[in-house]
Coordinates of C-alpha atoms and ligand atoms in Angstrom, one line a residue:
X1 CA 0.0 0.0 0.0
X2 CA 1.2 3.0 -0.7
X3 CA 1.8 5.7 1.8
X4 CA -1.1 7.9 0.3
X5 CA -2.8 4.7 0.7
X6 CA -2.1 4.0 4.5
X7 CA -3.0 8.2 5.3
X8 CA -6.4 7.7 3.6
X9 CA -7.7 4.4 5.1
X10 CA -5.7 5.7 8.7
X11 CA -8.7 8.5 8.2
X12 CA -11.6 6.9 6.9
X13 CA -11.3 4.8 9.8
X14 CA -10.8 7.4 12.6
X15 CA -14.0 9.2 10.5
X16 CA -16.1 5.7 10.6
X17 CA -15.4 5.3 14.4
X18 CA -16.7 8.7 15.0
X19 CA -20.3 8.2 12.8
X20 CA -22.3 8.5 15.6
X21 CA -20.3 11.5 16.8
X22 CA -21.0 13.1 13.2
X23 CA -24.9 12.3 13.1
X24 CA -25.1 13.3 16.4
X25 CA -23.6 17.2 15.2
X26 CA -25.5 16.8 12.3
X27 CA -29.1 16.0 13.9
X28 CA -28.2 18.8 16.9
X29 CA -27.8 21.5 14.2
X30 CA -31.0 20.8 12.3
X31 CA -32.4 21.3 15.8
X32 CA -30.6 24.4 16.8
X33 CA -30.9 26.7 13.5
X34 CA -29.6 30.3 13.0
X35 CA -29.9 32.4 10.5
X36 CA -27.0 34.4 9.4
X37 CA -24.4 36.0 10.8
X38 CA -26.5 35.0 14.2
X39 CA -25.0 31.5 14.4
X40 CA -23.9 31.7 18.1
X41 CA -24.4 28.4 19.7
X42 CA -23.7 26.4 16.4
X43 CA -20.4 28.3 16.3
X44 CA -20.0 27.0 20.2
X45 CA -20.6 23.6 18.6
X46 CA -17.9 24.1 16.2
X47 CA -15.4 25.4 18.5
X48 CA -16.1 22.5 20.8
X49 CA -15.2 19.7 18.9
X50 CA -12.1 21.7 17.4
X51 CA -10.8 22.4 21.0
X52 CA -11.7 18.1 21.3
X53 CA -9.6 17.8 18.5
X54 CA -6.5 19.6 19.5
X55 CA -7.0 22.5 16.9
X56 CA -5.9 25.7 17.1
X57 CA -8.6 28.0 16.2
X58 CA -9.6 31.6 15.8
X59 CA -13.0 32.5 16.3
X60 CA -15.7 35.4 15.5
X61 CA -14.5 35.9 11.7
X62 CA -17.4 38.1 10.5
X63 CA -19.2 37.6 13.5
X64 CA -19.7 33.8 14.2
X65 CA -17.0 32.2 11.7
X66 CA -14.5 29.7 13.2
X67 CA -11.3 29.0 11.2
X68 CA -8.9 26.1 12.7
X69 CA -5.8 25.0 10.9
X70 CA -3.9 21.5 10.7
X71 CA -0.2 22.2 9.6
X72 CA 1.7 19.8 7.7
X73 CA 5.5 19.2 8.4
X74 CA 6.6 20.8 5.3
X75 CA 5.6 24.1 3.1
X76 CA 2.8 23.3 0.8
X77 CA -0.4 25.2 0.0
X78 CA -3.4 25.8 2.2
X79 CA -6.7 23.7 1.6
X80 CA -9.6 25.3 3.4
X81 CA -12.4 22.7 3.7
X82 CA -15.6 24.5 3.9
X83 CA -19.1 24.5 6.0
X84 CA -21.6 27.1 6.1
X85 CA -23.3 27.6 9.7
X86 CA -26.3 29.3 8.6
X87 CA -30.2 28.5 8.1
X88 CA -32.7 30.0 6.2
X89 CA -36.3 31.3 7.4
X90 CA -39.1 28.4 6.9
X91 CA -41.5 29.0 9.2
X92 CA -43.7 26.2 8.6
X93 CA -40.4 23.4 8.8
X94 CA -41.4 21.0 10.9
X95 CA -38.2 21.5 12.7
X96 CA -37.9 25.0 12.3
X97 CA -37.0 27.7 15.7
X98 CA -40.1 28.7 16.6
X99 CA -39.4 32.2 17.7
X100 CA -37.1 32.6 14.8
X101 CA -39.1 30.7 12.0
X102 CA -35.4 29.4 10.9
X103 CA -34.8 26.3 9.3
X104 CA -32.3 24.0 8.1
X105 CA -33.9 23.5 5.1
X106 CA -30.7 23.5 3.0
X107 CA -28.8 21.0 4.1
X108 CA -25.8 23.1 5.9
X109 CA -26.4 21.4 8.9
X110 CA -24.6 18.4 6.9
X111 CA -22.1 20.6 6.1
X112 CA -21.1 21.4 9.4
X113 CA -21.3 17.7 10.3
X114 CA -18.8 16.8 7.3
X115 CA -16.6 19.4 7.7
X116 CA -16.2 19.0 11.4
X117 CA -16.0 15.0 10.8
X118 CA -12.8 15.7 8.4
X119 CA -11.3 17.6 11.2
X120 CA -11.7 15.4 13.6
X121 CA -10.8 12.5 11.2
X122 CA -7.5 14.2 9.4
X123 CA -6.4 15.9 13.2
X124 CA -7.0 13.1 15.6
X125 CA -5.1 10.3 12.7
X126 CA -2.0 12.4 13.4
X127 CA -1.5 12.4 9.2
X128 CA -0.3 16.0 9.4
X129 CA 3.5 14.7 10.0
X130 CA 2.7 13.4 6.2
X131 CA 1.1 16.8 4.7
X132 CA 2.9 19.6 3.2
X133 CA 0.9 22.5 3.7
X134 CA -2.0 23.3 5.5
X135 CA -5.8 22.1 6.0
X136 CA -7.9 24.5 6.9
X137 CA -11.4 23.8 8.7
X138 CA -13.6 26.9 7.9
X139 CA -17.1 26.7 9.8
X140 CA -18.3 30.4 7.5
X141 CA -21.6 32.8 8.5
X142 CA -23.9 34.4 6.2
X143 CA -23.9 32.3 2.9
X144 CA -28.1 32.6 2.3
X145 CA -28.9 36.1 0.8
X146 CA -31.6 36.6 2.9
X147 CA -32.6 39.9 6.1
X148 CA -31.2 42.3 3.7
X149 CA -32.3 44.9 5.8
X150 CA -30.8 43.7 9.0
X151 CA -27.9 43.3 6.7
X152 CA -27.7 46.3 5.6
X153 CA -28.4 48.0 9.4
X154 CA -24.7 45.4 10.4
X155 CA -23.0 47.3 7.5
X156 CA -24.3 50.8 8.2
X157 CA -23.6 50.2 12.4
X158 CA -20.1 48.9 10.9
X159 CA -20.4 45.7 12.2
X160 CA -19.4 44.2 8.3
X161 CA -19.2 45.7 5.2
X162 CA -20.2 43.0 2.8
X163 CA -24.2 41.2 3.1
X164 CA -22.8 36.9 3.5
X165 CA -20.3 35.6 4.8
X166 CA -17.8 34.8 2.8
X167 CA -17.8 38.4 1.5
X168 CA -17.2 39.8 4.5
X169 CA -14.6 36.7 5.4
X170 CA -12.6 37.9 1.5
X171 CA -12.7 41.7 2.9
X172 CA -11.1 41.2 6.2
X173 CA -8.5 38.7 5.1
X174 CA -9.1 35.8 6.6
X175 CA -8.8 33.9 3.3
X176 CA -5.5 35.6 2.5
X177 CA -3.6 32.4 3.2
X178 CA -5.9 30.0 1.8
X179 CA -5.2 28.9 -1.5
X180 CA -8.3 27.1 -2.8
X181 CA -11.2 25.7 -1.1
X182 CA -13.6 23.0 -1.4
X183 CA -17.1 22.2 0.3
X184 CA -20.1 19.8 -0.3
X185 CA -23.4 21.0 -0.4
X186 CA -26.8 18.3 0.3
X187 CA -29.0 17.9 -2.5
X188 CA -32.0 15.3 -2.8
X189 CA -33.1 12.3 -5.0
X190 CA -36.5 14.9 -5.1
X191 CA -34.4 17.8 -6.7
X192 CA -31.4 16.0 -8.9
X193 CA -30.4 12.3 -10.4
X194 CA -27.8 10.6 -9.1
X195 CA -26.0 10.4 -6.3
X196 CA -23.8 13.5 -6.4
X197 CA -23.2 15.8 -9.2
X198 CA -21.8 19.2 -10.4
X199 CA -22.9 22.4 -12.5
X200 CA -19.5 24.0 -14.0
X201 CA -21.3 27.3 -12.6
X202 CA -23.9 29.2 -11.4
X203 CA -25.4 32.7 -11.8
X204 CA -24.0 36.0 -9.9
X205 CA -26.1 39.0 -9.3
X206 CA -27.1 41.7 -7.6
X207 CA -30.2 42.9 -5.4
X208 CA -32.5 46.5 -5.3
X209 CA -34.4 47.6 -2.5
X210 CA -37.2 50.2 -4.6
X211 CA -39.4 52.5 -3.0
X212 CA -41.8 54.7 -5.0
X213 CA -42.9 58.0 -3.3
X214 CA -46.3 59.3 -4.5
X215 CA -48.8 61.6 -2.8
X216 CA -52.0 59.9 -0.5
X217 CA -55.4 61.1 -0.8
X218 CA -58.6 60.1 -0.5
X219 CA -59.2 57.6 -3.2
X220 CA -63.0 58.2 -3.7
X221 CA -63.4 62.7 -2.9
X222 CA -59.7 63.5 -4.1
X223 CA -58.2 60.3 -6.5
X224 CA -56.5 63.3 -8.3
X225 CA -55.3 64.9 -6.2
X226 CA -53.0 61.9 -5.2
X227 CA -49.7 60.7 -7.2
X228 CA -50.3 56.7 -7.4
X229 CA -47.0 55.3 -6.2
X230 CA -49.0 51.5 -6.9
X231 CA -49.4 52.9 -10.8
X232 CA -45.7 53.7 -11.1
X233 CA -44.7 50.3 -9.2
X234 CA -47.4 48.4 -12.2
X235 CA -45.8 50.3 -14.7
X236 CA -41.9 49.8 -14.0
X237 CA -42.8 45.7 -13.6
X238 CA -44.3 46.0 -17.6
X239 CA -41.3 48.1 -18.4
X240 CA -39.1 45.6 -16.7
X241 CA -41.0 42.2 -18.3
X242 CA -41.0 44.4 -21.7
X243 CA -36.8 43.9 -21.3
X244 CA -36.6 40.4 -21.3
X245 CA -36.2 40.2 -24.9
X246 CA -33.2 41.9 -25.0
X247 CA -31.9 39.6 -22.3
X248 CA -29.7 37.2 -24.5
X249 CA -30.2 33.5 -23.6
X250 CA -26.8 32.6 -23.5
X251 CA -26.8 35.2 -20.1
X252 CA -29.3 32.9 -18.2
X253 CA -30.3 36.1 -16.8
X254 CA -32.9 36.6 -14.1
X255 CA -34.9 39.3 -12.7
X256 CA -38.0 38.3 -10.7
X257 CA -39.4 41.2 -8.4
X258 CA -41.6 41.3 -5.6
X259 CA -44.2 43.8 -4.1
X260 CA -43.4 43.9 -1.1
X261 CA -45.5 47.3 0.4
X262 CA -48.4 47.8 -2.0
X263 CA -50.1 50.9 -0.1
X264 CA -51.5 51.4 3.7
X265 CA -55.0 51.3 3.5
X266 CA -58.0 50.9 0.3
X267 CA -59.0 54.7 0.2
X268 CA -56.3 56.3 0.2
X269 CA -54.2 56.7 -3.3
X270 CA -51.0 54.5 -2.5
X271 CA -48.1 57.2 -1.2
X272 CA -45.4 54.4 -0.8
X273 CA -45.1 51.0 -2.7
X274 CA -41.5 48.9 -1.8
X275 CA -40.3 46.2 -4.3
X276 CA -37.5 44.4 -4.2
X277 CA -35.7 42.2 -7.3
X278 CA -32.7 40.3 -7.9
X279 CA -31.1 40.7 -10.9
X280 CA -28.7 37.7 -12.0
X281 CA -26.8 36.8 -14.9
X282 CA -24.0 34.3 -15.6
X283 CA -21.5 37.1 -16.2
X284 CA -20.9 40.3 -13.6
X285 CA -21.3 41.9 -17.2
X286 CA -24.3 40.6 -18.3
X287 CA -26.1 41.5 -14.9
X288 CA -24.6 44.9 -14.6
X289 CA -26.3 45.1 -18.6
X290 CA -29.8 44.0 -17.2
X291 CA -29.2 45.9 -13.9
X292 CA -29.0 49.5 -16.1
X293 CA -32.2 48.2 -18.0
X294 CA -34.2 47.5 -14.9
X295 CA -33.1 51.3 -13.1
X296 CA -34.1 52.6 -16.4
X297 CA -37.8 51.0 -16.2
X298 CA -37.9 52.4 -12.6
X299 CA -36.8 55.6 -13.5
X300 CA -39.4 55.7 -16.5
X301 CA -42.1 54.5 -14.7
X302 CA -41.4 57.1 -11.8
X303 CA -42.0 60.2 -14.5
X304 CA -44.4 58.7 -16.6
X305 CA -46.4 58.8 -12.8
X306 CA -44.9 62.0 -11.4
X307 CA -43.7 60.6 -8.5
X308 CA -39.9 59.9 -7.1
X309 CA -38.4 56.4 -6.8
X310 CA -35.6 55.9 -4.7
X311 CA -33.1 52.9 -5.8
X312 CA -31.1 50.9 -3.6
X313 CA -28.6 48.8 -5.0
X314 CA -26.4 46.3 -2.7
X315 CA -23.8 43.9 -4.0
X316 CA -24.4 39.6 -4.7
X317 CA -22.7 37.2 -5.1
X318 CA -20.1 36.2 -8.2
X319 CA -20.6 33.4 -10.5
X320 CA -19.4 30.0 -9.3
X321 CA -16.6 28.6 -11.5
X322 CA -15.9 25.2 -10.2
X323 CA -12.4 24.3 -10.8
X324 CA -12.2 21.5 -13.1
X325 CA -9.0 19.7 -11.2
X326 CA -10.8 19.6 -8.3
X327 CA -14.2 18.3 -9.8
X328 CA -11.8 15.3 -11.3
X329 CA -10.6 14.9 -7.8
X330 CA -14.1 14.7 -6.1
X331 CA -15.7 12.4 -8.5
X332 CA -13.0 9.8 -8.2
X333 CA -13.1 10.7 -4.5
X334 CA -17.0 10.6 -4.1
X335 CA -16.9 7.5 -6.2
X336 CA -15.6 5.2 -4.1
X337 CA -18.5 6.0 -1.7
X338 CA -21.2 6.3 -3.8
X339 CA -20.4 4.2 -7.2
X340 CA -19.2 6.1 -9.7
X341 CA -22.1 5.8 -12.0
X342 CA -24.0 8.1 -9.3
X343 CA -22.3 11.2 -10.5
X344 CA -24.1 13.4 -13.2
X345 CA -22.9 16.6 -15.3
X346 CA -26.0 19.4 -14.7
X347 CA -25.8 22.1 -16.4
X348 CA -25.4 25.7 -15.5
X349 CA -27.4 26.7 -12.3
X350 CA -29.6 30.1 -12.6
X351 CA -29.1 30.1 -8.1
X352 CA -26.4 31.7 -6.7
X353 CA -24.2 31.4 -3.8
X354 CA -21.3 33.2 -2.4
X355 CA -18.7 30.5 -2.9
X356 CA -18.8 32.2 -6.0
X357 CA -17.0 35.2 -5.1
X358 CA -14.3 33.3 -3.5
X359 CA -14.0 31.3 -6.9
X360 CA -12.9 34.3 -8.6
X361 CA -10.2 34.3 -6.4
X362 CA -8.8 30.7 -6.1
X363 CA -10.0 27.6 -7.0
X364 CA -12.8 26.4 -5.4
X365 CA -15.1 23.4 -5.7
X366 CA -18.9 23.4 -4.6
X367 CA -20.4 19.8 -6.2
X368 CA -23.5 18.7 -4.5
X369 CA -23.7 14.8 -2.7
X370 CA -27.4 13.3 -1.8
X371 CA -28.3 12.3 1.4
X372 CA -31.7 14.5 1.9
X373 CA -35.1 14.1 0.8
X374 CA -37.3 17.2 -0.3
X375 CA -36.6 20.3 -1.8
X376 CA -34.0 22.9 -1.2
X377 CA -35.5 25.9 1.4
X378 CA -39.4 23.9 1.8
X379 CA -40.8 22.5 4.2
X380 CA -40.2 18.7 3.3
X381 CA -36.0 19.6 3.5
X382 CA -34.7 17.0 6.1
X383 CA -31.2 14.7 6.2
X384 CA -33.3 11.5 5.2
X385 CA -30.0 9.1 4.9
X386 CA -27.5 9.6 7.6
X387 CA -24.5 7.8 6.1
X388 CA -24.7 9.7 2.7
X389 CA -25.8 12.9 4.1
X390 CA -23.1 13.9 7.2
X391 CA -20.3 10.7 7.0
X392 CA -19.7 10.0 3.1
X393 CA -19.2 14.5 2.9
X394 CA -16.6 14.0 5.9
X395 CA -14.9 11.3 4.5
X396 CA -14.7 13.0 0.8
X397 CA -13.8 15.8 1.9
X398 CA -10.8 14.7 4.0
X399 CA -9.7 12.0 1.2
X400 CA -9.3 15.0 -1.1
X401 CA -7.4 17.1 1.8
X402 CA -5.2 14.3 1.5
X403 CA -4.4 13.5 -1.9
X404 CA -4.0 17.0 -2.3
X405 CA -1.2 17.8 0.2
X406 CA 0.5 14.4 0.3
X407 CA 3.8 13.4 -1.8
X408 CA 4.8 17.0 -1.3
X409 CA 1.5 18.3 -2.1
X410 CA 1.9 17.4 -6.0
X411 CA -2.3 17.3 -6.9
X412 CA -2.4 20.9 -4.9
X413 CA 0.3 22.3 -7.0
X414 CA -1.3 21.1 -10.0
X415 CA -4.4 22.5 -9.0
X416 CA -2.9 26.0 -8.8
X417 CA -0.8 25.9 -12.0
X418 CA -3.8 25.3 -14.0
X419 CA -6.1 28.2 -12.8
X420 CA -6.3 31.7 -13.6
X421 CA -8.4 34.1 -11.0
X422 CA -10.4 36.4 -13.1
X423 CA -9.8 38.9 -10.7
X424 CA -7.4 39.9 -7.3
X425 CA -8.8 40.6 -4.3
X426 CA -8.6 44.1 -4.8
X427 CA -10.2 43.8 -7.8
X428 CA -13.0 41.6 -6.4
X429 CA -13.4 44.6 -3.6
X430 CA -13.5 47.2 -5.7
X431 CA -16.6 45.6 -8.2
X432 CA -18.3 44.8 -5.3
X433 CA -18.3 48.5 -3.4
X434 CA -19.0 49.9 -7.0
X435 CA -22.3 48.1 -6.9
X436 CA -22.6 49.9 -3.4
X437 CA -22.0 52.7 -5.2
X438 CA -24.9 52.2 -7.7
X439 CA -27.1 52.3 -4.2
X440 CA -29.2 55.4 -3.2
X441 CA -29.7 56.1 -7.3
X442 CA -32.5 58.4 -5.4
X443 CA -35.0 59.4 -8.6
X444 CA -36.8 61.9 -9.5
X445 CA -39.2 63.9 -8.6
X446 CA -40.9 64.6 -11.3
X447 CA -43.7 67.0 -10.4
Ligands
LIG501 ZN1 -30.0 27.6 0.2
LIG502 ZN1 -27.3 26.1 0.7

């Protein structure tokens, strides 16, 4: 057996004696959610099980991240195996915080679970003596784009400057010394074939807060005397659906707005109607493109009404590129786990996800390994298999930490010298305020 051999079957085991330690996190999380950037006690839980593990960690990265580190014996590139630690708001879940409505109804609860069983695996083996380079456990806040509001209230009170995690984690550095990074996210027989599987990328975009400002008054004595802010809201969603032709397929872009104030009471003339949209594409370029479309239909609509329309703008998430070494990596990895006849090609995602920035950055790989049942963020979401869903990530994950820094990290360095960053982290910064600087495109008023 070769030595690569003896480190990975040295781990697998440690990971197999620790299964019921791993369900055990996993379970615990689903039962404990947080939304982002609020993940308190499952940060605890993270902490915990490093500190078990003899890991060195730092802890309240952008708020509630926890980033521990495994040193090799010899120089070598950083691997940072990822888990997100947040939930998203499903009220109705059967296992969702009832004061909270938040849910683990995407499956990160499994992430935590595998990433923490690869750290306890790969750290209590003692295989770092074997490693050049480092692995890096990164438990990361904040990945669902969801509370934009709240959000935005952390970045105005300066507690961040950037709306997830990962964002935030790129701005103050903390992946500096990381050279590429790889996580598994759940997915479900209900939502994709096969057993595991990988799109080559995903949408980016951007989102708008939009309020139109019109005049109230009483909708039966005075209608004109009012300015209808739910007119000029009707109007800008034509304008807007009226641009989708000019959207070019090959973009995948989507914009898909919601009312979310549509006036205070029946008779009065609406005053104030609030939407908010996303706008993504599969290029920063293409979204930017269909963002300028979509402020002019707001703007248009607000003077064809005669009332003002304020425009917030606020920065999404990058496309995902997943890197292709590491998507060979995890398919022969996953394999051996699942059959390799369970892994399937899709094809570009239109969702988003802020693994995305960082992929701009370094190489990253985000593939997707069953194990639930239901559908991403509904009610039915739940870890239905408990092997596939929070052991087989652990164990993938920490086989590919290992194949990529042993024999003097040769797969690692063959994974950097075949991958371009579109952009450097300043570069990645400076996109990303200049879509803060889009914000507060306050309107017209056009009286
Ligand atoms: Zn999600
Ligand atoms: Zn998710």
């Amino acid at each position: 057996m070769s030595q690569r051999e003896t480190l990975r079957q040295q781990v697998c085991d440690a990971i197999a004696a620790r299964h019921d330690a791993i369900v055990d996190i996993g379970e615990s999380i689903m039962d404990a959610p947080e939304l982002g950037f609020k993940e308190q006690r499952t940060a605890e839980c993270v902490q915990q099980v490093f500190r078990e593990s003899g890991l060195v960690f730092e802890e309240g990265l952008a708020i509630t991240g926890v980033k521990a580190v495994l040193r090799g014996s010899r120089p070598g590139p950083t691997v940072a195996l990822m888990g997100e630690l947040d939930a998203l708001q499903v009220p109705d879940h059967p296992r969702a915080d009832p004061q909270t409505g938040a849910a683990h109804a995407c499956g990160h609860n499994a992430q935590i679970a595998g990433l923490l069983g690869a750290a306890m695996g790969l750290a209590q083996a003692g295989v770092q003596q074997h490693l050049a380079g480092n692995v890096v456990f990164f438990a990361v806040p904040a990945e669902e784009y969801v509370e934009i509001n709240y959000r935005l209230g952390l970045v105005k009170q300066g507690r961040t400057s950037f709306l997830t995690g990962k964002q935030e984690l790129i701005h103050l550095g903390h992946f500096d010394d990381v050279d590429m990074a790889i996580m598994i996210h759940s997915t479900s027989p209900d939502v994709a074939e096969g057993s595991m599987g990988l799109a080559p990328s995903t949408n980016g975009f951007l989102a708008k807060n939009i309020r139109f400002l019109g005049t109230a008054s009483h909708a039966g004595v005075f209608p004109e005397r009012g300015v209808n802010a739910l007119n000029a809201a009707q109007l800008a969603l034509s304008a807007i659906n009226a641009q989708r032709d000019t959207f070019r397929d090959e973009d995948c872009v989507r914009v898909h707005p919601i009312i979310t104030k549509g006036g205070d009471l029946v008779n009065i003339v609406p005053a104030e109607v609030c939407l908010e949209t996303y706008v993504r594409a599969k290029t920063s370029d293409a979204f930017l493109d269909a963002d300028s479309k979509v402020d002019r239909a707001l703007r248009g609509a607000a003077v064809a009404m005669g009332c003002r329309v304020e425009i917030e703008t606020v920065p999404g998430n990058l496309p995902l590129r997943n890197d292709p070494v590491l998507a060979h990596l995890f398919r022969e990895n996953a394999g051996q786990f699942l059959g390799g006849n369970g892994y399937r090609e899709y094809s570009h995602s239109g969702g988003s996800t802020d693994a995305g920035d960082l992929s701009q950055l370094m190489p990253v790989l985000h593939p997707m390994m069953t194990g639930a049942a239901g559908a991403h963020h509904q009610t039915d979401w739940k870890i239905a298999d408990f092997e596939t869903g929070y052991v087989t990530p652990a164990k993938t994950l920490a086989m590919m930490a290992i194949d990529l820094l042993s024999e003097d990290a040769a797969v690692a360095r063959k994974v950097l010298a075949s991958h371009n960053p579109t952009m450097t982290k300043d570069e990645y910064l400076e996109h990303q305020q200049s879509i803060f600087r889009r914000e507060s495109f306050v309107g017209t008023q056009c009286e």
